[in-house]
Amino acid sequence: MIYNIRINVMPLKDLLDPQGKAVLGGLQNLGIQSVQDVRVGKHITLQIDAENENAAKAIAENASKQLLANPVMEFFEIEVI
Amino acid sequence: MIYNIRINVMPLKDLLDPQGKAVLGGLQNLGIQSVQDVRVGKHITLQIDAENENAAKAIAENASKQLLANPVMEFFEIEVI
């Protein structure tokens, strides 16, 4: 069966996020002042062929650890939809 | 009040996603064969100071339209958490 998996890969909370800071500056230049913090990461959707939801989730976790996220700088969260 | 907003910006479904194709190739090289499709976009979290949830959502939508997403190539979805 095909499972749709969504993975968010975000910069670790303790680290600076230069891309987020750039977006924040851009928003302020556009006059959008009420945004106080921005963090930018990746949103990845996978279609995984697996026997059940847990197997699909395990494959996604393996993929995240091996390729999608850099654990030194990023954390990831996985959601099955 | 501060609202946490999550925005996903993804390539339009009808468009090729070269970054996703590259990730798919990378996963297959790692021996992860059960992944059949990958699409890669951006996950953006905003902290917005607004009077209520609807106001925060409106600000996020405005920010997405003006800066975060390119409507020619991308669509976005907004979630208040």
PDB file of C-alpha atoms in Angstrom, chain A residues 2 6 8-10 19 22-24 26-27 30 32 34-50 59 62-64 66-68 77 79, chain B residues 2 6 8-10 19 22-24 26-27 30 32 34-50 59 62-64 66-68 77 79:
ATOM      1  CA  ILE A   2       1.138   3.541  -0.703  1.00  0.00           C
ATOM      2  CA  ARG A   6       5.268  14.479   5.387  1.00  0.00           C
ATOM      3  CA  ASN A   8       9.591  18.749   8.303  1.00  0.00           C
ATOM      4  CA  VAL A   9      13.307  19.404   8.629  1.00  0.00           C
ATOM      5  CA  MET A  10      14.029  22.507  10.696  1.00  0.00           C
ATOM      6  CA  GLN A  19      17.520  32.360   6.122  1.00  0.00           C
ATOM      7  CA  ALA A  22      16.572  37.332   5.991  1.00  0.00           C
ATOM      8  CA  VAL A  23      12.870  36.558   5.551  1.00  0.00           C
ATOM      9  CA  LEU A  24      12.071  38.538   8.722  1.00  0.00           C
ATOM     10  CA  GLY A  26      12.149  41.162   4.001  1.00  0.00           C
ATOM     11  CA  LEU A  27       8.757  41.111   5.711  1.00  0.00           C
ATOM     12  CA  LEU A  30       7.267  45.149   3.098  1.00  0.00           C
ATOM     13  CA  ILE A  32       4.588  43.545   7.790  1.00  0.00           C
ATOM     14  CA  SER A  34       3.732  42.078  13.441  1.00  0.00           C
ATOM     15  CA  VAL A  35       5.868  39.067  12.549  1.00  0.00           C
ATOM     16  CA  GLN A  36       8.372  38.647  15.357  1.00  0.00           C
ATOM     17  CA  ASP A  37      10.313  35.544  14.446  1.00  0.00           C
ATOM     18  CA  VAL A  38      10.796  33.428  11.351  1.00  0.00           C
ATOM     19  CA  ARG A  39      12.466  30.076  10.928  1.00  0.00           C
ATOM     20  CA  VAL A  40      12.827  28.395   7.565  1.00  0.00           C
ATOM     21  CA  GLY A  41      13.292  24.692   6.969  1.00  0.00           C
ATOM     22  CA  LYS A  42      12.321  22.044   4.459  1.00  0.00           C
ATOM     23  CA  HIS A  43       8.986  20.338   3.937  1.00  0.00           C
ATOM     24  CA  ILE A  44       9.353  16.994   2.183  1.00  0.00           C
ATOM     25  CA  THR A  45       6.542  14.711   1.048  1.00  0.00           C
ATOM     26  CA  LEU A  46       7.273  11.069   0.323  1.00  0.00           C
ATOM     27  CA  GLN A  47       5.164   8.356  -1.261  1.00  0.00           C
ATOM     28  CA  ILE A  48       6.258   5.108   0.339  1.00  0.00           C
ATOM     29  CA  ASP A  49       5.218   1.606  -0.629  1.00  0.00           C
ATOM     30  CA  ALA A  50       5.019  -0.332   2.652  1.00  0.00           C
ATOM     31  CA  ILE A  59      11.423   3.941   6.196  1.00  0.00           C
ATOM     32  CA  ASN A  62      15.679   5.991   8.046  1.00  0.00           C
ATOM     33  CA  ALA A  63      15.614   8.283   4.997  1.00  0.00           C
ATOM     34  CA  SER A  64      15.601  11.357   7.240  1.00  0.00           C
ATOM     35  CA  GLN A  66      20.602   9.080   6.274  1.00  0.00           C
ATOM     36  CA  LEU A  67      19.868  11.806   3.778  1.00  0.00           C
ATOM     37  CA  LEU A  68      17.229  14.420   4.495  1.00  0.00           C
ATOM     38  CA  GLU A  77       9.453  15.429  12.483  1.00  0.00           C
ATOM     39  CA  GLU A  79       3.736  12.700   9.990  1.00  0.00           C
TER      40      GLU A  79
ATOM     41  CA  ILE B   2       1.614  35.662  19.994  1.00  0.00           C
ATOM     42  CA  ARG B   6       3.313  27.069  10.155  1.00  0.00           C
ATOM     43  CA  ASN B   8       4.255  24.913   3.845  1.00  0.00           C
ATOM     44  CA  VAL B   9       5.330  26.171   0.445  1.00  0.00           C
ATOM     45  CA  MET B  10       5.414  23.390  -2.152  1.00  0.00           C
ATOM     46  CA  GLN B  19      15.097  18.815  -6.052  1.00  0.00           C
ATOM     47  CA  ALA B  22      17.477  14.412  -6.851  1.00  0.00           C
ATOM     48  CA  VAL B  23      16.444  13.280  -3.361  1.00  0.00           C
ATOM     49  CA  LEU B  24      14.648  10.266  -4.850  1.00  0.00           C
ATOM     50  CA  GLY B  26      19.864   9.767  -3.550  1.00  0.00           C
ATOM     51  CA  LEU B  27      17.531   7.512  -1.564  1.00  0.00           C
ATOM     52  CA  LEU B  30      21.305   4.409  -0.433  1.00  0.00           C
ATOM     53  CA  ILE B  32      15.931   2.776   0.065  1.00  0.00           C
ATOM     54  CA  SER B  34      10.326   1.665  -1.433  1.00  0.00           C
ATOM     55  CA  VAL B  35      10.116   5.434  -1.769  1.00  0.00           C
ATOM     56  CA  GLN B  36       8.280   6.123  -5.014  1.00  0.00           C
ATOM     57  CA  ASP B  37       7.964   9.872  -5.154  1.00  0.00           C
ATOM     58  CA  VAL B  38       9.545  12.823  -3.385  1.00  0.00           C
ATOM     59  CA  ARG B  39       8.638  16.483  -3.447  1.00  0.00           C
ATOM     60  CA  VAL B  40      10.629  19.109  -1.597  1.00  0.00           C
ATOM     61  CA  GLY B  41       9.373  22.492  -0.489  1.00  0.00           C
ATOM     62  CA  LYS B  42       9.805  24.937   2.362  1.00  0.00           C
ATOM     63  CA  HIS B  43       8.472  24.768   5.894  1.00  0.00           C
ATOM     64  CA  ILE B  44       8.313  28.183   7.515  1.00  0.00           C
ATOM     65  CA  THR B  45       7.316  28.944  11.091  1.00  0.00           C
ATOM     66  CA  LEU B  46       6.258  32.455  12.034  1.00  0.00           C
ATOM     67  CA  GLN B  47       5.595  34.066  15.396  1.00  0.00           C
ATOM     68  CA  ILE B  48       2.943  36.694  14.810  1.00  0.00           C
ATOM     69  CA  ASP B  49       1.647  39.257  17.274  1.00  0.00           C
ATOM     70  CA  ALA B  50      -2.061  39.626  16.519  1.00  0.00           C
ATOM     71  CA  ILE B  59      -1.056  38.317   8.192  1.00  0.00           C
ATOM     72  CA  ASN B  62      -0.380  38.241   3.166  1.00  0.00           C
ATOM     73  CA  ALA B  63       3.263  37.384   3.920  1.00  0.00           C
ATOM     74  CA  SER B  64       2.992  34.187   1.860  1.00  0.00           C
ATOM     75  CA  GLN B  66       3.964  38.868  -1.033  1.00  0.00           C
ATOM     76  CA  LEU B  67       7.208  37.138  -0.137  1.00  0.00           C
ATOM     77  CA  LEU B  68       7.239  33.478   0.827  1.00  0.00           C
ATOM     78  CA  GLU B  77      -0.887  26.117   3.083  1.00  0.00           C
ATOM     79  CA  GLU B  79      -1.785  26.194   9.826  1.00  0.00           C
TER      80      GLU B  79
END
